[in-house]
Coordinates of C-alpha atoms in Angstrom, one line a residue:
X1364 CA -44.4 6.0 61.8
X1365 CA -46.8 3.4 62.9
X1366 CA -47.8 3.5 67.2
X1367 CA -46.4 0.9 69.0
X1368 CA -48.3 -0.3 72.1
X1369 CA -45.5 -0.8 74.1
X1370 CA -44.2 2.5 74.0
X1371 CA -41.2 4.8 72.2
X1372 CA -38.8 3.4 75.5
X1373 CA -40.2 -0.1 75.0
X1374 CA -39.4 0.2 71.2
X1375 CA -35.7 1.6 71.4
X1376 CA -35.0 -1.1 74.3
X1377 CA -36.3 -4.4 71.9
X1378 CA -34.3 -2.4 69.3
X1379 CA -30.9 -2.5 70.9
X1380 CA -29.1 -4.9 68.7
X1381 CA -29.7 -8.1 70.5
X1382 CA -32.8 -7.6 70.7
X1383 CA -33.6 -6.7 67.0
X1384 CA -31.5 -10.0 66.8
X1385 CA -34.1 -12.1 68.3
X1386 CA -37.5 -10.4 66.4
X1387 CA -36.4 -10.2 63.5
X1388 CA -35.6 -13.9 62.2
X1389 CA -37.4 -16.3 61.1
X1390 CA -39.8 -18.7 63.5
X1391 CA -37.1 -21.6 65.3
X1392 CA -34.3 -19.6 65.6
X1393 CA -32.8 -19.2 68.9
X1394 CA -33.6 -16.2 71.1
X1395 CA -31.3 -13.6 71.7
X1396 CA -30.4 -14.8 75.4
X1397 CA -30.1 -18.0 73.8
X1398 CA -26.9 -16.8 71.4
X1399 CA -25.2 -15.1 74.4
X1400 CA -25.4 -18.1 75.9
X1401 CA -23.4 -19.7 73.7
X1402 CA -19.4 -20.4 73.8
X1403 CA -18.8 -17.9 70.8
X1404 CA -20.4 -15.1 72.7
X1405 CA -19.5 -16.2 76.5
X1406 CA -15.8 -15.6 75.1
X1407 CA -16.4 -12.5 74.1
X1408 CA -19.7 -11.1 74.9
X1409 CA -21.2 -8.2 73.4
X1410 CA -19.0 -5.5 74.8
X1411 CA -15.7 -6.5 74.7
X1412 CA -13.4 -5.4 71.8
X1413 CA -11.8 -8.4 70.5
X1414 CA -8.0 -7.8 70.1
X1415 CA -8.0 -8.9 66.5
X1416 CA -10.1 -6.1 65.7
X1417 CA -8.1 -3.6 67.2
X1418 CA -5.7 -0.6 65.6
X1419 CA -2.6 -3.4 65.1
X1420 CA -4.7 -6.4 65.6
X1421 CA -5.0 -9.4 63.3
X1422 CA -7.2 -7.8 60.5
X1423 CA -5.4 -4.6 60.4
X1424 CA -2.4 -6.1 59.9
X1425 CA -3.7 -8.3 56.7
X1426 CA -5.1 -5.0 55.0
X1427 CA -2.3 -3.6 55.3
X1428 CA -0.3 -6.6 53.9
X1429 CA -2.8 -6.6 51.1
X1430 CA -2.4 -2.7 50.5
X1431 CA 1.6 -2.6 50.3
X1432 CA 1.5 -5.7 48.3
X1433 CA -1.5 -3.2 46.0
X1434 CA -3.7 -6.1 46.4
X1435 CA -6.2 -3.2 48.2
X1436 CA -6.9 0.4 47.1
X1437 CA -9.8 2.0 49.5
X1438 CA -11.2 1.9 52.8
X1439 CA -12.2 -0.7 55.9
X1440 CA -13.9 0.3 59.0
X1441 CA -14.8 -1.4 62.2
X1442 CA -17.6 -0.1 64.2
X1443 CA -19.1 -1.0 67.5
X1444 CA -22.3 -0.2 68.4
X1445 CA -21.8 3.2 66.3
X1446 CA -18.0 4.1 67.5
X1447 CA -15.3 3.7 65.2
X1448 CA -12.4 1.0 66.4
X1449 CA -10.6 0.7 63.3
X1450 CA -10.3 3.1 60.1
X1451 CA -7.8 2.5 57.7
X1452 CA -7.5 4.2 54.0
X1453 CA -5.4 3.5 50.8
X1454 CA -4.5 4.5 48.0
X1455 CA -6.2 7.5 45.6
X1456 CA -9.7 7.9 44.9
X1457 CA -8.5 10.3 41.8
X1458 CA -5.2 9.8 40.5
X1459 CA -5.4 12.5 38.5
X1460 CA -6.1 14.6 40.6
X1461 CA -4.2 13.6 43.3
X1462 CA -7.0 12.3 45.9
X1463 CA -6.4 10.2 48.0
X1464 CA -8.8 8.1 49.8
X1465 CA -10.0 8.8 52.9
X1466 CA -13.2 8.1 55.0
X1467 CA -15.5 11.4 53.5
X1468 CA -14.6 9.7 49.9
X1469 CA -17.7 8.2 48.7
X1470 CA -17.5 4.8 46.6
X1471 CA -20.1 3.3 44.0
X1472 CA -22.0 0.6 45.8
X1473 CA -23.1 -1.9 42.9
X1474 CA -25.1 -4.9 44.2
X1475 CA -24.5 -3.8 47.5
X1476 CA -27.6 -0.7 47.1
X1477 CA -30.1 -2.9 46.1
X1478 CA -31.6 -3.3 49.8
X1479 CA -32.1 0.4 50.0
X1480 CA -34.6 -0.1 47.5
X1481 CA -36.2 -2.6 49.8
X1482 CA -36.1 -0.3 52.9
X1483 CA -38.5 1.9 50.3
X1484 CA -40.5 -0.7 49.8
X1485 CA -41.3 -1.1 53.5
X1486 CA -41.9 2.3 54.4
X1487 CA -44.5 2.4 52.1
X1488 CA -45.6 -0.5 53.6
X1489 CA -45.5 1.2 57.2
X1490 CA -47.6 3.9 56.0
X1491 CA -50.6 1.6 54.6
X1492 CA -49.7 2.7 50.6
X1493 CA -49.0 -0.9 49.3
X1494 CA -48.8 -4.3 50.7
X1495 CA -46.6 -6.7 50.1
X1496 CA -49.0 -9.1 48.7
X1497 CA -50.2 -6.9 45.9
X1498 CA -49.2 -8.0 42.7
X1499 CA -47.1 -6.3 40.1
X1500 CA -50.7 -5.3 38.5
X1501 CA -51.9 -3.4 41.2
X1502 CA -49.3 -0.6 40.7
X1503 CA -47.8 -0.9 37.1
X1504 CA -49.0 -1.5 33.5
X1505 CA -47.6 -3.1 30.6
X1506 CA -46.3 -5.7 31.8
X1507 CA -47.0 -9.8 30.5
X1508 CA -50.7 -11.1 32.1
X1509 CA -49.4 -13.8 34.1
X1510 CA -46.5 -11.5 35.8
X1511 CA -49.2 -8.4 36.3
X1512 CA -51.6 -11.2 38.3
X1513 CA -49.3 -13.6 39.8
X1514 CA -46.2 -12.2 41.0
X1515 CA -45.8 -10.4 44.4
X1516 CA -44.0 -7.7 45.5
X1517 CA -42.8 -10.0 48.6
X1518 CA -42.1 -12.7 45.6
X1519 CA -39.6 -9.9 44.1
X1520 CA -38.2 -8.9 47.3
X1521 CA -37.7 -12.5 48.2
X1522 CA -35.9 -13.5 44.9
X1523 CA -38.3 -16.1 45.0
X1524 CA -40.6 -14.1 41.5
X1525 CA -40.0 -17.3 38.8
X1526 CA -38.9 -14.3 36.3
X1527 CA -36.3 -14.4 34.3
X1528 CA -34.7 -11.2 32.6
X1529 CA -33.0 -10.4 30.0
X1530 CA -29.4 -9.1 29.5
X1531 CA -28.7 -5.7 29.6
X1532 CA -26.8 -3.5 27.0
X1533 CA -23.5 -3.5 28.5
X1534 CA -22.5 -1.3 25.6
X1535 CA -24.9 1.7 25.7
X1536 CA -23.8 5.1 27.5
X1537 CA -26.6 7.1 29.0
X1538 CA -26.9 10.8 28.7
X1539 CA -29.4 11.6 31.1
X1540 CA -31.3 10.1 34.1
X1541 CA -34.4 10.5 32.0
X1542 CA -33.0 8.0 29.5
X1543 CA -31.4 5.2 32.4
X1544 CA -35.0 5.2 33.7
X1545 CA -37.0 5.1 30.1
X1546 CA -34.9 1.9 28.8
X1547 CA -34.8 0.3 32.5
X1548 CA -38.2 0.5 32.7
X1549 CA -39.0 -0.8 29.1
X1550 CA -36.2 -3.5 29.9
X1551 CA -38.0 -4.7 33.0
X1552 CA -41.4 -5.1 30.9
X1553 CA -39.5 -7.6 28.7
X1554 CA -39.2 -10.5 32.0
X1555 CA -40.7 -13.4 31.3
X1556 CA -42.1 -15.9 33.8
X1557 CA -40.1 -18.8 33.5
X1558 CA -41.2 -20.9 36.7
X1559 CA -44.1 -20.6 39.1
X1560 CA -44.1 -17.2 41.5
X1561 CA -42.7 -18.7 44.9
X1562 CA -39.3 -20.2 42.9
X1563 CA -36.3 -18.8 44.6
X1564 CA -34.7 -17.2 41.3
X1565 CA -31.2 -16.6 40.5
X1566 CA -30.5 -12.6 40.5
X1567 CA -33.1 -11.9 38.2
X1568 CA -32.8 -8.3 37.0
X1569 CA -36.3 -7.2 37.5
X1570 CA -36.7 -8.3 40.8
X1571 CA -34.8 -5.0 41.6
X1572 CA -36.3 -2.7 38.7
X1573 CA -39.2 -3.1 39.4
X1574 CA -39.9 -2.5 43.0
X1575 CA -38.2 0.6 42.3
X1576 CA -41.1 1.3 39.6
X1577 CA -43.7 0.7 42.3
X1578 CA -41.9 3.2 44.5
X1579 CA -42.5 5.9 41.7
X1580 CA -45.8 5.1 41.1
X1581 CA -46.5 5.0 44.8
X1582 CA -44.5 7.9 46.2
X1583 CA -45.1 10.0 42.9
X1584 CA -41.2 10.7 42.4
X1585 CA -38.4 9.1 41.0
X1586 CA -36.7 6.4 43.1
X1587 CA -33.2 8.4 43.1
X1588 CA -35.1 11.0 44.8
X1589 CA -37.3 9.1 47.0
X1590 CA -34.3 6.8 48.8
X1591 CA -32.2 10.5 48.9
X1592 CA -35.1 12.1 50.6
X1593 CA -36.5 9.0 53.0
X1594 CA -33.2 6.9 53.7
X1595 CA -30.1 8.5 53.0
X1596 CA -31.3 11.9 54.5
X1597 CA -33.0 10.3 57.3
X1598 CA -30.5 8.3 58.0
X1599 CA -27.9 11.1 58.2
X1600 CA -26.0 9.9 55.4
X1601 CA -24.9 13.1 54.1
X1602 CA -22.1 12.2 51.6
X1603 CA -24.3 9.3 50.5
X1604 CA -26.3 9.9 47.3
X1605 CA -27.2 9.0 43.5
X1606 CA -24.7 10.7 41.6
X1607 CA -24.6 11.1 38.3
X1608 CA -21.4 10.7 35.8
X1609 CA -20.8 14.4 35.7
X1610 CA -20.5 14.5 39.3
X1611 CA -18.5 11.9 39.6
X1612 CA -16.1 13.5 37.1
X1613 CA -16.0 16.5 39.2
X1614 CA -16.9 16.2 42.7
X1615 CA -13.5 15.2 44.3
X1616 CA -15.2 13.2 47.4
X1617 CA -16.2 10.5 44.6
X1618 CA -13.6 8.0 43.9
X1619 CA -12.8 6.6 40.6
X1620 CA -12.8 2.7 39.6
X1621 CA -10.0 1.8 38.2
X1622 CA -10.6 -0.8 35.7
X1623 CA -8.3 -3.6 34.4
X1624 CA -8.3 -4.3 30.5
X1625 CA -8.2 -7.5 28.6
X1626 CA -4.6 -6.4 27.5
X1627 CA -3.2 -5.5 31.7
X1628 CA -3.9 -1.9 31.3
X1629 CA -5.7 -0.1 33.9
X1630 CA -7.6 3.0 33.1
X1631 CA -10.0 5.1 34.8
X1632 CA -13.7 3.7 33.9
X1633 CA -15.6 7.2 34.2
X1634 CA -12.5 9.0 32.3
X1635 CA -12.6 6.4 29.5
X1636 CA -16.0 5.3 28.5
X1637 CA -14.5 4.3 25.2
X1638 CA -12.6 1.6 26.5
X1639 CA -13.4 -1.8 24.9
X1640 CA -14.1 -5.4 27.6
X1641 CA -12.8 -5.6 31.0
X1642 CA -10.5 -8.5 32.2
X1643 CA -12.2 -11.5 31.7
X1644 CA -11.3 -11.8 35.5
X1645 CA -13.5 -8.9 36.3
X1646 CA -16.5 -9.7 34.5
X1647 CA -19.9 -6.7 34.1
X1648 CA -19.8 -3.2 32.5
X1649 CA -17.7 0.1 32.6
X1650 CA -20.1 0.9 35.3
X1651 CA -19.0 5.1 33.8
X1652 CA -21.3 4.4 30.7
X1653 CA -24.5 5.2 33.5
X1654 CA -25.3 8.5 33.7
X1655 CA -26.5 7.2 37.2
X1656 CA -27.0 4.1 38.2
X1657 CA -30.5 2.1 36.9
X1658 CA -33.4 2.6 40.1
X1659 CA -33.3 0.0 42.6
X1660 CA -29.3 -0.6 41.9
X1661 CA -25.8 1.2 43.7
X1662 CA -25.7 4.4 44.6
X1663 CA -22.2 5.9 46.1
X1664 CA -21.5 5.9 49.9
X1665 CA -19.1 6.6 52.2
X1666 CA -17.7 4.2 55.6
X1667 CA -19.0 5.6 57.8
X1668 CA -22.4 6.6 56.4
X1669 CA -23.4 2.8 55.9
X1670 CA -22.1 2.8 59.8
X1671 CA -25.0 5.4 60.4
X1672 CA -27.2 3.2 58.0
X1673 CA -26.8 0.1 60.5
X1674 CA -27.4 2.3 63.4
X1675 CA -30.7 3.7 61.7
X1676 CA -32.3 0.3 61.3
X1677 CA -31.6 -1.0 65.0
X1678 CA -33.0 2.5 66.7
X1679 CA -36.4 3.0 64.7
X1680 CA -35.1 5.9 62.5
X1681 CA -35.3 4.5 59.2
X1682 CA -38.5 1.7 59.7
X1683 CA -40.3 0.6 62.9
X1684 CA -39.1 -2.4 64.6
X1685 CA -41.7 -4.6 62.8
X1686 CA -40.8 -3.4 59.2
X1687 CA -37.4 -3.7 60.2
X1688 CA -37.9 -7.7 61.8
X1689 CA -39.3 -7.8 57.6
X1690 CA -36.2 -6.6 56.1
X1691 CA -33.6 -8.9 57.7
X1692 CA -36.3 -11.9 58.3
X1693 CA -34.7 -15.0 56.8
X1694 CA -36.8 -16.7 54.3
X1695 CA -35.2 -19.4 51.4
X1696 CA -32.2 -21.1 52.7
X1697 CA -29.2 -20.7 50.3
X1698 CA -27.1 -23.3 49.1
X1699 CA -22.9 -23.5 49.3
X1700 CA -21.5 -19.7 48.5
X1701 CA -25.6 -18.8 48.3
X1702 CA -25.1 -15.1 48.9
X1703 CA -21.5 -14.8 48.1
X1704 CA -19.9 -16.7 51.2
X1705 CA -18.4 -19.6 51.0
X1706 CA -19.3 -22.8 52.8
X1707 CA -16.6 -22.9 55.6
X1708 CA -16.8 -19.0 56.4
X1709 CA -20.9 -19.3 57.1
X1710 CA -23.3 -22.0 58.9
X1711 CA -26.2 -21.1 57.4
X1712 CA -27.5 -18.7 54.7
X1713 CA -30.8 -17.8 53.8
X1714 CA -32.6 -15.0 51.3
X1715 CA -33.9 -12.1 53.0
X1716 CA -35.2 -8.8 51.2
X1717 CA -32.8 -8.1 48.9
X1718 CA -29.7 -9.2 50.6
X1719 CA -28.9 -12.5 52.4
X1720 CA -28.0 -13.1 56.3
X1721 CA -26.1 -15.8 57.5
X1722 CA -25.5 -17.5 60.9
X1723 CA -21.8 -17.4 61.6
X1724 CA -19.9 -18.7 64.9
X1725 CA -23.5 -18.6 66.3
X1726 CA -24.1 -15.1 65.2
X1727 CA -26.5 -13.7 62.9
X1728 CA -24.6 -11.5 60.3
X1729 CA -26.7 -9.5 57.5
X1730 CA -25.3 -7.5 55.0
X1731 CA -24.7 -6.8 51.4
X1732 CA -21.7 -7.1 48.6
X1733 CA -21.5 -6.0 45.3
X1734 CA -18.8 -5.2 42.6
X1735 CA -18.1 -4.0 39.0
X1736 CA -15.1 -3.7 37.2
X1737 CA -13.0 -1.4 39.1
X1738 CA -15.8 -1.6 42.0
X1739 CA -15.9 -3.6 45.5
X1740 CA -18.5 -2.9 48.1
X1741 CA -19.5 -4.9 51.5
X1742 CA -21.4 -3.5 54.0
X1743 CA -22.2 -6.4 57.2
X1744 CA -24.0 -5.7 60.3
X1745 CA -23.6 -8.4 63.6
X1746 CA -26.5 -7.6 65.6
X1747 CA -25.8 -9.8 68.2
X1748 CA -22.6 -7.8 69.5
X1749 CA -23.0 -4.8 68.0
X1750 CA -20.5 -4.4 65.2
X1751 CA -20.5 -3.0 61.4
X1752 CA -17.6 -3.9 59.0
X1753 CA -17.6 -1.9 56.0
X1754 CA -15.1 -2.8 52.8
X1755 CA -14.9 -0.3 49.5
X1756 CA -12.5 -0.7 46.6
X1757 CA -12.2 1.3 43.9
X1758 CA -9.3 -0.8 41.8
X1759 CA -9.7 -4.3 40.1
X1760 CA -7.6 -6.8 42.3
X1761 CA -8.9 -6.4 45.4
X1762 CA -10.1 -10.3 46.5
X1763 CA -13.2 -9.0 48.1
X1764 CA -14.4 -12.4 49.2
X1765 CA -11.6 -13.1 51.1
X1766 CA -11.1 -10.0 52.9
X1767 CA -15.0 -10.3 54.4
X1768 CA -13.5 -13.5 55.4
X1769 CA -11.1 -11.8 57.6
X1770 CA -13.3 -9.5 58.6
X1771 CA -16.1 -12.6 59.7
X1772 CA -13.2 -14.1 61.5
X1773 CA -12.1 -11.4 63.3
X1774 CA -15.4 -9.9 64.5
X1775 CA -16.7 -13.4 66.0
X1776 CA -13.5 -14.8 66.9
X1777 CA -14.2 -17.9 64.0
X1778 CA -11.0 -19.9 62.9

């Protein structure tokens, strides 16, 4: 990792979580002293447990309403500053084989894995390989002129690249990783550059494939292996990996999405690849007709890995402070439910690297969501007090949204 002048001691103390608060946003936000100063915080203050978070408290008692009324199937933690407060599990990982959930269970991630792939990004970054301003060019052929000279890796980090992409075949199951990678990478070389690089761009698809190209071609291995290897493992994040569908099939510390049809049913989505269109309510793929998921997207976890994931990027482990003030650094504001949020549950939202942070009750929040059908994920790290809230489903239902909500509202007190 990079020397810092100031010292390992120096670099663990502007690390602690208020104080990777106040480096790493964006010039005229307020410093770190500055948000403890305010009412939110003064009523709480960074270590004190507030009681709706507690075993009992106001959040645990609405997951558990939502679990009897089998509104929620999975697992919620609470952390604070890397010590578990609240852990509650439901429902099986495996009905078939009888699994229940439980915190070791590891759940597919969707959306909510694409900033790993940024983390890669920035490490290679750290160590002098690529810089953010080199263009798509630099490290990849094949692809259209104008994308190959104009477009930035910081432009596709910021969802800010002008391309458009297009949809994926929904329809196709893969057979090996060799074949997920082969048609994402051909898919990615079919963007097109629909407005000027530096135009914030709605979820385009190959502002996530291809970063995780230009970690191959960098780091000279695939991008499963690299993020195993340089953020999962370093991390300690030992039930957190890449798995493929045959794993998932038979590793029993992988739960199973459970997928509502069209017609009600509900069927297993790895077990029954055959089955036609999810709910229209659940819109996206059988996310079992991967072999394993496309580079630079998911990935399964478990709670309290993405716990230990927080906890790597305020001490240093996973980037230097700097590369980690570039990860979570606010960039293009995001409109009403920009980022998944609604309006009344966020002040502000803004586009960071692959995953959006928000101001809420005076506290920055940064973190994650994703879902398929059958698939919830939420990961949220509030660096100003300390605390990670981690949500993952594994059955269609579950109202995701509202449940971060709750969680929002009882981690900073909002009403």
């Amino acid at each position: 990792m990079d020397s810092d002048s100031m010292g390992a001691v120096g670099r663990r103390r502007l690390l602690g979580w208020g104080g990777l608060a106040a480096v790493g946003v964006a010039a005229g936000a307020p410093p770190a002293g500055g948000l403890r100063g305010t009412t939110a915080l003064a009523s709480t203050g960074p270590d004190v447990i507030p009681p709706d978070v507690r075993p009992g408290g106001a959040y645990d008692r609405y997951v558990a309403k939502l679990a009897a009324e089998g509104k929620f199937v999975g697992v919620v933690m609470l952390a604070h500053r890397g010590r578990t407060v609240l852990s509650r599990n439901y429902g099986m990982a495996d009905k078939e084989k009888g699994v229940r959930n439980h915190e070791g269970i590891a759940f597919s991630l969707s959306s909510a894995g694409k900033p790993f792939g940024a983390v890669a990004i920035l490490q290679l970054a750290q160590q002098g390989k690529l810089k953010l301003y080199d263009t798509v060019g630099t490290h990849l052929k094949g692809f259209a002129k104008e994308i190959a000279e104009q477009v930035t890796i910081h432009h596709l980090l910021s969802g800010t690249s002008g391309l458009d992409t297009p949809d994926v075949d929904v329809q196709r199951v893969f057979q090996s990783r060799e074949e997920v990678r082969e048609y994402n990478e051909q898919w990615a070389r079919r963007a097109k550059l629909v407005a000027a690089p530096g135009t914030p761009t709605d979820h385009a698809g190959a502002e996530i494939a291809i970063p995780a190209q230009i970690v191959e071609a960098v780091s000279g291995t695939s991008y499963w292996d690299y993020v195993e290897e340089n953020v999962f493992r370093r991390c300690g994040m030992r039930g957190t990996a890449f798995y493929t569908r045959p794993q998932w099939l038979t590793d029993q510390h992988i739960a199973h999405p459970y997928m509502q049809l069209a017609d009600g049913s509900v069927v297993d989505a790895v077990r029954n690849l055959d089955k036609g269109s999810p709910s229209p309510h659940t819109p996206g793929k059988n996310p079992g007709r991967n072999f394993i998921d496309a580079p630079g997207d998911g990935g399964f976890a478990t709670a309290p890995d993405l716990v230990r994931f927080a906890q790597a990027l305020r001490d240093g482990t996973v980037l230097d402070r700097r590369y980690a003030d570039l990860l979570i650094g606010p960039r293009t504001p995001l409109p009403p439910q920009g980022g998944g949020l609604r309006a009344a549950a966020a002040d502000a939202g803004f586009g960071a690297y692959l995953m959006p942070v928000h101001i809420v009750n005076g506290q920055w929040l940064w973190g994650r969501a994703g879902g398929d059908p059958g698939v919830g994920a939420s990961w949220n790290i509030y660096p100003d007090t300390g605390w990670v809230g981690v949500i993952l489903s594994n059955h269609d239902g579950v109202p995701l949204w509202e449940m971060i909500e709750q969680e929002i509202q009882a981690v900073t007190g909002r009403r």
